[in-house]
Amino acid sequence: MTRAAGGPGERPLLLRGGRLLDPSTGLDSTGDLLVSGGEIAEAGGTIEAPETAEILDVSGLVVAPGLVDLHVHFREPGGEHKETIRSGAAAAVAGGFTTVWTMPNTDPPIDDPAAVGFVRAEGERAEGARVMPIAAASIGRRGEQMTEVGELVLAGAVAVSDDGSPIWHAGLLRRLLEYTQTFGIPVLQHSEVRDLAGSGMMNEGRVSTALGLRGQPNAAEAAMVARDIQLAALTGGHLHVCHVSTREAVEQLRMARRRGLPVTSEVTPHHLALTDAEVRGYRTEAKVNPPLRTGEDREAVREALVDGVIDVIATDHAPHHYEEKEREFDDAPFGAVGLETALGVAITELVGPGLMSLAGVIERMACAPARIMGLEGGTLEGGSPADIVVFDPDERWTVEPDTFLSRSRNTPFAGRELTGRVRRTLVGGRIRFEREA
Amino acid sequence: MTADERPGAGLGKDLVGLEGLTGEQIVAILDTAEPFKEISERRIKKVPVLRGKTIVNLFFEPSTRTRISFEFAEKRLSADTVNISASGSSVQKGETLVDTARNLEAMRIDMVVMRHGSAGAARFLAERIPSNVINAGDGQHEHPTQALLDLLTLRDRFGRLEGLKVCIVGDIVHSRVARSNIWGLLAVGAEVAVCGPKTLIPLGIEELGVEVFGRVEEAIAWCDALYVLRLQLERMQAGFIPSLREYNRVFGVSSERLAAADEDLVVLHPGPMNRGVEIDSDVADGPRSVILPQVTNGVAIRMAVLYLLAGGRPEMAEAAKRGEG
């Protein structure tokens, strides 16, 4: 949906009369925002529209920095029936995301420079959100030998991770946290002690006991986080802990923050919103890894997000074909899509009950991810790339997976009423997504 | 407690588990089984209750006792039955459970009795086909007809279930029999405890409303009925217990351990037994054992469940049996 306005070499674009909300600069007032040459020219107050400008009335809507998702799975290559880079990038802008970091656990995995280049190129062709590839941390994601981190960065990788599997060998993670410092990129860790998580299908506790499903104890996550924090302390490398789900892991992260260690972390919308009770009825849409935990864990991750111990919300968007989820619980794959519901879930679950302000949500979904990873964007400051989301913070809508732009429908939020919906998404000044009310 | 007199005791289309059933519904099933007991004692063991009904016994896991018990129940009620086991079926060729179910449905069947290795499989099937589905064991979730026959056996022996103290001993973590018995016993007002090594007691079991004993001696001193579970050899290989010998030494139910117990204490076992592991032969074959009555009751209970899901009324079972229903 590209228009000849806003981008480089195109007419300027004026967003008129929106609520400009940018926690990175403390901006929160009604006013205009001018986009020119793919950048934000000016934000705030009344702006005289240049003669050639296209004017867009956004009164009643919030204009904020585009959302940044540090954790998505776009399945290409190898799982194109679930999601392609194109469909994923389209789903991202539909959810207000202007940048997404793609995990490398494709088939084959993204562990060489050519593969990184492919994701980059396909991402650009997609003309959705900016697609930034995370490369595998170890060759074949086998957790044995480090990938050519330098080559991967030169090809366009922004981080390394073996997500889906933990980097199990402490020695390898130590070397990764040291070696990546040359390139200034983080190591993203899926924290799970495999012998404890075992073949657990859900959280271990009262619900798994009643359902007769094998469980993963909280300690499987927390023990790994504790170990990895020590390695970050040892090396000074940037450790980013993916999808934190347990109160015990939060305690570890709180300690790391107190000590000023280079550790950041994320939490998913589903761990902020749901508990393991969601699995009752053997609902495979609620089968995710790490699993949905108890109400106490949910409280702990919410609190940690509010006070900043957890830095960002990341979706862990994990598409699966409906046939793969339409199975016995044991045989269904882990994962839920999240790009197109994340903002609505965050507003509904965090702003609704008064845990966070709308600015707080934008901080955790746009500003903080850009800041902790040193990305451009995540701000409305003049001279920044015009990556912008325009949304109605009060629109109530019902999640209908059939309308997703993602190729997959596997969401635990189907049928839920959410508040807050994306209306326009601009990437580099161009309108990449729009939805009329 | 009066029998639930709604058609099918208000069970609905399926029996996937005892969780969520009321005490009245469970008692109604037990009461319905009473008149059916006698059929198996006749010279000609057949009544026309389910004549013309087609029942598929769909077994994805090996089972001898349960499958045969269902088959006897079905045949003695004059249903037409087909047995499908996982090996040799299209399941081996990669067919999904949904497709298997739809294909059976296309052949116009009335009921499916299913045993499956995955928890939730029975419910999964029940939600997708209009036929009645009876869970004959789904992974580690539930085995409702087993628990019902256990309850019937206990009621036969004690004349009541309310206030009865039952302790389930052994591998609770992996046991669908334990889960169904916990729900069933609690619903009818019994007191329930579990006992076994900590490695085999699931997290959060107390929250279901059961007591936990660490030593079998304590369990024996507490209970009216000791329900001994089968200990599968795989548990030792998977490291849940160090050895079967040690298990027998610490948790095995022996006549020595039972010597001091109340005279009326009975011992149940769902079979098949590992003699010399979880239970000693002199107990299994001794006066406290109700293991064979359990098996006998299994057929009557399954007749009752089949009859009720087919829409029968509990109070009409006696008449139905005579061909008047």
PDB file of C-alpha atoms in Angstrom, chain B residues 32-221:
ATOM      1  CA  THR B  32     -27.491 -48.485  36.827  1.00  0.00           C
ATOM      2  CA  ALA B  33     -24.740 -51.100  36.899  1.00  0.00           C
ATOM      3  CA  GLU B  34     -26.471 -53.095  39.631  1.00  0.00           C
ATOM      4  CA  PRO B  35     -29.133 -54.754  37.459  1.00  0.00           C
ATOM      5  CA  PHE B  36     -26.577 -55.360  34.710  1.00  0.00           C
ATOM      6  CA  LYS B  37     -24.377 -57.435  37.018  1.00  0.00           C
ATOM      7  CA  GLU B  38     -26.793 -60.327  36.819  1.00  0.00           C
ATOM      8  CA  ILE B  39     -26.622 -60.634  33.016  1.00  0.00           C
ATOM      9  CA  SER B  40     -23.104 -61.983  33.215  1.00  0.00           C
ATOM     10  CA  GLU B  41     -24.257 -64.688  35.643  1.00  0.00           C
ATOM     11  CA  ARG B  42     -26.820 -66.106  33.216  1.00  0.00           C
ATOM     12  CA  ARG B  43     -26.430 -69.124  31.024  1.00  0.00           C
ATOM     13  CA  ILE B  44     -27.291 -67.015  27.977  1.00  0.00           C
ATOM     14  CA  LYS B  45     -25.429 -63.784  28.562  1.00  0.00           C
ATOM     15  CA  LYS B  46     -27.235 -61.479  26.199  1.00  0.00           C
ATOM     16  CA  VAL B  47     -29.945 -58.833  26.345  1.00  0.00           C
ATOM     17  CA  PRO B  48     -31.211 -56.642  23.495  1.00  0.00           C
ATOM     18  CA  VAL B  49     -30.515 -53.252  25.087  1.00  0.00           C
ATOM     19  CA  LEU B  50     -28.176 -51.968  22.365  1.00  0.00           C
ATOM     20  CA  ARG B  51     -29.461 -54.017  19.460  1.00  0.00           C
ATOM     21  CA  GLY B  52     -28.686 -52.289  16.177  1.00  0.00           C
ATOM     22  CA  LYS B  53     -26.047 -49.993  17.676  1.00  0.00           C
ATOM     23  CA  THR B  54     -22.600 -49.980  16.121  1.00  0.00           C
ATOM     24  CA  ILE B  55     -19.678 -49.492  18.452  1.00  0.00           C
ATOM     25  CA  VAL B  56     -16.048 -49.061  17.472  1.00  0.00           C
ATOM     26  CA  ASN B  57     -13.353 -49.979  19.961  1.00  0.00           C
ATOM     27  CA  LEU B  58     -10.473 -47.783  18.881  1.00  0.00           C
ATOM     28  CA  PHE B  59      -7.292 -48.752  20.704  1.00  0.00           C
ATOM     29  CA  PHE B  60      -4.148 -46.780  19.977  1.00  0.00           C
ATOM     30  CA  GLU B  61      -2.367 -48.397  22.906  1.00  0.00           C
ATOM     31  CA  PRO B  62      -2.170 -52.070  23.722  1.00  0.00           C
ATOM     32  CA  SER B  63      -4.792 -53.165  26.205  1.00  0.00           C
ATOM     33  CA  THR B  64      -6.110 -56.562  27.035  1.00  0.00           C
ATOM     34  CA  ARG B  65      -8.271 -56.222  30.094  1.00  0.00           C
ATOM     35  CA  THR B  66     -10.054 -52.986  29.283  1.00  0.00           C
ATOM     36  CA  ARG B  67     -10.648 -53.832  25.649  1.00  0.00           C
ATOM     37  CA  ILE B  68     -12.041 -57.261  26.441  1.00  0.00           C
ATOM     38  CA  SER B  69     -14.174 -55.911  29.254  1.00  0.00           C
ATOM     39  CA  PHE B  70     -15.716 -53.325  26.919  1.00  0.00           C
ATOM     40  CA  GLU B  71     -16.216 -55.930  24.246  1.00  0.00           C
ATOM     41  CA  PHE B  72     -18.020 -58.280  26.627  1.00  0.00           C
ATOM     42  CA  ALA B  73     -20.198 -55.418  27.808  1.00  0.00           C
ATOM     43  CA  GLU B  74     -21.063 -54.421  24.243  1.00  0.00           C
ATOM     44  CA  LYS B  75     -21.762 -57.966  23.090  1.00  0.00           C
ATOM     45  CA  ARG B  76     -23.843 -58.852  26.108  1.00  0.00           C
ATOM     46  CA  LEU B  77     -25.972 -55.800  25.299  1.00  0.00           C
ATOM     47  CA  SER B  78     -26.273 -57.001  21.656  1.00  0.00           C
ATOM     48  CA  ALA B  79     -24.350 -54.154  20.024  1.00  0.00           C
ATOM     49  CA  ASP B  80     -22.367 -54.727  16.846  1.00  0.00           C
ATOM     50  CA  THR B  81     -18.706 -54.106  17.511  1.00  0.00           C
ATOM     51  CA  VAL B  82     -15.575 -53.489  15.509  1.00  0.00           C
ATOM     52  CA  ASN B  83     -12.125 -53.499  17.049  1.00  0.00           C
ATOM     53  CA  ILE B  84      -9.394 -51.301  15.647  1.00  0.00           C
ATOM     54  CA  SER B  85      -5.913 -51.337  17.049  1.00  0.00           C
ATOM     55  CA  ALA B  86      -3.225 -48.871  16.078  1.00  0.00           C
ATOM     56  CA  SER B  87      -0.953 -51.416  14.474  1.00  0.00           C
ATOM     57  CA  GLY B  88      -2.197 -52.451  11.070  1.00  0.00           C
ATOM     58  CA  SER B  89      -4.515 -49.491  10.729  1.00  0.00           C
ATOM     59  CA  SER B  90      -4.124 -46.344   8.684  1.00  0.00           C
ATOM     60  CA  VAL B  91      -2.866 -44.655  11.836  1.00  0.00           C
ATOM     61  CA  GLN B  92       0.414 -46.379  11.145  1.00  0.00           C
ATOM     62  CA  LYS B  93       0.375 -44.754   7.738  1.00  0.00           C
ATOM     63  CA  GLY B  94       0.351 -41.296   9.287  1.00  0.00           C
ATOM     64  CA  GLU B  95      -3.365 -40.601   9.352  1.00  0.00           C
ATOM     65  CA  THR B  96      -4.344 -37.964  11.902  1.00  0.00           C
ATOM     66  CA  LEU B  97      -6.820 -38.627  14.663  1.00  0.00           C
ATOM     67  CA  VAL B  98      -9.242 -36.162  13.076  1.00  0.00           C
ATOM     68  CA  ASP B  99      -9.199 -38.062   9.796  1.00  0.00           C
ATOM     69  CA  THR B 100      -9.559 -41.417  11.491  1.00  0.00           C
ATOM     70  CA  ALA B 101     -12.567 -40.096  13.348  1.00  0.00           C
ATOM     71  CA  ARG B 102     -14.181 -38.591  10.268  1.00  0.00           C
ATOM     72  CA  ASN B 103     -13.755 -41.801   8.338  1.00  0.00           C
ATOM     73  CA  LEU B 104     -15.381 -43.833  11.072  1.00  0.00           C
ATOM     74  CA  GLU B 105     -18.169 -41.324  11.232  1.00  0.00           C
ATOM     75  CA  ALA B 106     -18.701 -41.653   7.500  1.00  0.00           C
ATOM     76  CA  MET B 107     -19.468 -45.322   8.086  1.00  0.00           C
ATOM     77  CA  ARG B 108     -22.340 -44.271  10.374  1.00  0.00           C
ATOM     78  CA  ILE B 109     -21.315 -45.552  13.743  1.00  0.00           C
ATOM     79  CA  ASP B 110     -23.004 -44.840  17.069  1.00  0.00           C
ATOM     80  CA  MET B 111     -20.265 -44.968  19.665  1.00  0.00           C
ATOM     81  CA  VAL B 112     -16.512 -44.987  19.964  1.00  0.00           C
ATOM     82  CA  VAL B 113     -14.595 -46.452  22.875  1.00  0.00           C
ATOM     83  CA  MET B 114     -11.078 -45.074  22.669  1.00  0.00           C
ATOM     84  CA  ARG B 115      -7.749 -45.749  24.357  1.00  0.00           C
ATOM     85  CA  HIS B 116      -5.036 -43.308  23.363  1.00  0.00           C
ATOM     86  CA  GLY B 117      -1.555 -42.413  24.561  1.00  0.00           C
ATOM     87  CA  SER B 118      -2.115 -38.650  24.644  1.00  0.00           C
ATOM     88  CA  ALA B 119      -3.910 -36.854  27.457  1.00  0.00           C
ATOM     89  CA  GLY B 120      -6.934 -35.048  26.078  1.00  0.00           C
ATOM     90  CA  ALA B 121      -7.342 -37.323  23.059  1.00  0.00           C
ATOM     91  CA  ALA B 122     -10.811 -38.513  24.089  1.00  0.00           C
ATOM     92  CA  ARG B 123     -12.053 -34.993  24.512  1.00  0.00           C
ATOM     93  CA  PHE B 124     -10.439 -34.021  21.222  1.00  0.00           C
ATOM     94  CA  LEU B 125     -12.383 -36.773  19.468  1.00  0.00           C
ATOM     95  CA  ALA B 126     -15.612 -36.076  21.338  1.00  0.00           C
ATOM     96  CA  GLU B 127     -15.578 -32.444  20.244  1.00  0.00           C
ATOM     97  CA  ARG B 128     -15.222 -33.431  16.604  1.00  0.00           C
ATOM     98  CA  ILE B 129     -17.699 -36.231  16.007  1.00  0.00           C
ATOM     99  CA  PRO B 130     -21.393 -36.556  16.818  1.00  0.00           C
ATOM    100  CA  SER B 131     -21.063 -40.158  18.048  1.00  0.00           C
ATOM    101  CA  ASN B 132     -20.828 -40.915  21.742  1.00  0.00           C
ATOM    102  CA  VAL B 133     -17.239 -41.162  22.908  1.00  0.00           C
ATOM    103  CA  ILE B 134     -16.170 -43.206  25.910  1.00  0.00           C
ATOM    104  CA  ASN B 135     -12.675 -42.688  27.197  1.00  0.00           C
ATOM    105  CA  ALA B 136     -10.966 -46.002  27.843  1.00  0.00           C
ATOM    106  CA  GLY B 137      -7.818 -44.188  28.982  1.00  0.00           C
ATOM    107  CA  ASP B 138      -6.120 -41.105  27.534  1.00  0.00           C
ATOM    108  CA  GLY B 139      -2.450 -40.751  28.344  1.00  0.00           C
ATOM    109  CA  GLN B 140      -1.979 -39.825  31.974  1.00  0.00           C
ATOM    110  CA  HIS B 141      -5.282 -38.012  32.140  1.00  0.00           C
ATOM    111  CA  GLU B 142      -8.278 -40.202  32.990  1.00  0.00           C
ATOM    112  CA  HIS B 143      -9.666 -43.716  32.839  1.00  0.00           C
ATOM    113  CA  PRO B 144     -13.210 -43.102  34.021  1.00  0.00           C
ATOM    114  CA  THR B 145     -14.721 -46.578  33.651  1.00  0.00           C
ATOM    115  CA  GLN B 146     -11.867 -48.033  35.691  1.00  0.00           C
ATOM    116  CA  ALA B 147     -12.569 -45.644  38.553  1.00  0.00           C
ATOM    117  CA  LEU B 148     -16.305 -46.343  38.319  1.00  0.00           C
ATOM    118  CA  LEU B 149     -15.748 -50.085  38.629  1.00  0.00           C
ATOM    119  CA  ASP B 150     -13.439 -49.413  41.578  1.00  0.00           C
ATOM    120  CA  LEU B 151     -16.132 -47.337  43.259  1.00  0.00           C
ATOM    121  CA  LEU B 152     -18.701 -50.035  42.627  1.00  0.00           C
ATOM    122  CA  THR B 153     -16.375 -52.634  44.152  1.00  0.00           C
ATOM    123  CA  LEU B 154     -15.801 -50.473  47.226  1.00  0.00           C
ATOM    124  CA  ARG B 155     -19.523 -49.856  47.602  1.00  0.00           C
ATOM    125  CA  ASP B 156     -20.214 -53.595  47.329  1.00  0.00           C
ATOM    126  CA  ARG B 157     -17.715 -54.251  50.075  1.00  0.00           C
ATOM    127  CA  PHE B 158     -18.445 -51.413  52.494  1.00  0.00           C
ATOM    128  CA  GLY B 159     -22.058 -50.594  51.644  1.00  0.00           C
ATOM    129  CA  ARG B 160     -21.157 -46.921  51.411  1.00  0.00           C
ATOM    130  CA  LEU B 161     -18.666 -44.548  49.813  1.00  0.00           C
ATOM    131  CA  GLU B 162     -19.212 -41.411  51.816  1.00  0.00           C
ATOM    132  CA  GLY B 163     -16.549 -40.980  54.475  1.00  0.00           C
ATOM    133  CA  LEU B 164     -14.579 -43.976  53.231  1.00  0.00           C
ATOM    134  CA  LYS B 165     -10.815 -43.469  53.429  1.00  0.00           C
ATOM    135  CA  VAL B 166      -9.010 -44.571  50.305  1.00  0.00           C
ATOM    136  CA  CYS B 167      -5.274 -44.300  49.742  1.00  0.00           C
ATOM    137  CA  ILE B 168      -3.777 -44.741  46.286  1.00  0.00           C
ATOM    138  CA  VAL B 169      -0.223 -46.060  46.450  1.00  0.00           C
ATOM    139  CA  GLY B 170       2.467 -45.908  43.809  1.00  0.00           C
ATOM    140  CA  ASP B 171       3.093 -44.111  40.564  1.00  0.00           C
ATOM    141  CA  ILE B 172       0.586 -41.276  40.846  1.00  0.00           C
ATOM    142  CA  VAL B 173       2.380 -39.010  38.338  1.00  0.00           C
ATOM    143  CA  HIS B 174       1.858 -41.281  35.383  1.00  0.00           C
ATOM    144  CA  SER B 175      -1.491 -42.731  36.419  1.00  0.00           C
ATOM    145  CA  ARG B 176      -4.804 -41.983  34.753  1.00  0.00           C
ATOM    146  CA  VAL B 177      -6.383 -44.501  37.123  1.00  0.00           C
ATOM    147  CA  ALA B 178      -5.265 -42.373  40.068  1.00  0.00           C
ATOM    148  CA  ARG B 179      -6.682 -39.179  38.589  1.00  0.00           C
ATOM    149  CA  SER B 180     -10.077 -40.675  37.769  1.00  0.00           C
ATOM    150  CA  ASN B 181     -10.287 -42.273  41.199  1.00  0.00           C
ATOM    151  CA  ILE B 182      -9.397 -39.005  42.912  1.00  0.00           C
ATOM    152  CA  TRP B 183     -12.172 -37.120  41.098  1.00  0.00           C
ATOM    153  CA  GLY B 184     -14.683 -39.934  41.517  1.00  0.00           C
ATOM    154  CA  LEU B 185     -13.990 -40.616  45.173  1.00  0.00           C
ATOM    155  CA  LEU B 186     -14.007 -36.950  46.122  1.00  0.00           C
ATOM    156  CA  ALA B 187     -17.293 -36.399  44.290  1.00  0.00           C
ATOM    157  CA  VAL B 188     -19.056 -39.131  46.286  1.00  0.00           C
ATOM    158  CA  GLY B 189     -17.696 -37.841  49.587  1.00  0.00           C
ATOM    159  CA  ALA B 190     -14.838 -40.239  50.252  1.00  0.00           C
ATOM    160  CA  GLU B 191     -11.534 -39.111  51.743  1.00  0.00           C
ATOM    161  CA  VAL B 192      -8.572 -39.611  49.464  1.00  0.00           C
ATOM    162  CA  ALA B 193      -4.845 -39.846  50.040  1.00  0.00           C
ATOM    163  CA  VAL B 194      -1.919 -40.747  47.831  1.00  0.00           C
ATOM    164  CA  CYS B 195       1.334 -42.386  48.802  1.00  0.00           C
ATOM    165  CA  GLY B 196       4.601 -43.057  47.041  1.00  0.00           C
ATOM    166  CA  PRO B 197       8.122 -41.810  46.558  1.00  0.00           C
ATOM    167  CA  LYS B 198       8.219 -38.036  45.957  1.00  0.00           C
ATOM    168  CA  THR B 199       9.446 -38.633  42.414  1.00  0.00           C
ATOM    169  CA  LEU B 200       6.121 -40.245  41.557  1.00  0.00           C
ATOM    170  CA  ILE B 201       3.823 -37.738  43.300  1.00  0.00           C
ATOM    171  CA  PRO B 202       2.840 -34.877  40.976  1.00  0.00           C
ATOM    172  CA  LEU B 203       3.327 -31.247  41.949  1.00  0.00           C
ATOM    173  CA  GLY B 204       0.185 -29.612  43.258  1.00  0.00           C
ATOM    174  CA  ILE B 205      -1.684 -32.849  44.000  1.00  0.00           C
ATOM    175  CA  GLU B 206      -2.706 -31.539  47.445  1.00  0.00           C
ATOM    176  CA  GLU B 207      -4.597 -28.763  45.733  1.00  0.00           C
ATOM    177  CA  LEU B 208      -6.948 -31.349  44.244  1.00  0.00           C
ATOM    178  CA  GLY B 209      -8.029 -32.097  47.810  1.00  0.00           C
ATOM    179  CA  VAL B 210      -6.007 -35.176  48.695  1.00  0.00           C
ATOM    180  CA  GLU B 211      -3.625 -35.955  51.515  1.00  0.00           C
ATOM    181  CA  VAL B 212      -0.086 -37.133  50.805  1.00  0.00           C
ATOM    182  CA  PHE B 213       1.702 -39.869  52.747  1.00  0.00           C
ATOM    183  CA  GLY B 214       5.417 -40.434  52.370  1.00  0.00           C
ATOM    184  CA  ARG B 215       5.443 -43.925  53.889  1.00  0.00           C
ATOM    185  CA  VAL B 216       3.161 -46.783  53.021  1.00  0.00           C
ATOM    186  CA  GLU B 217       2.925 -47.765  56.711  1.00  0.00           C
ATOM    187  CA  GLU B 218       1.260 -44.433  57.451  1.00  0.00           C
ATOM    188  CA  ALA B 219      -1.128 -44.952  54.568  1.00  0.00           C
ATOM    189  CA  ILE B 220      -2.081 -48.410  55.804  1.00  0.00           C
ATOM    190  CA  ALA B 221      -2.727 -47.098  59.305  1.00  0.00           C
TER     191      ALA B 221
END
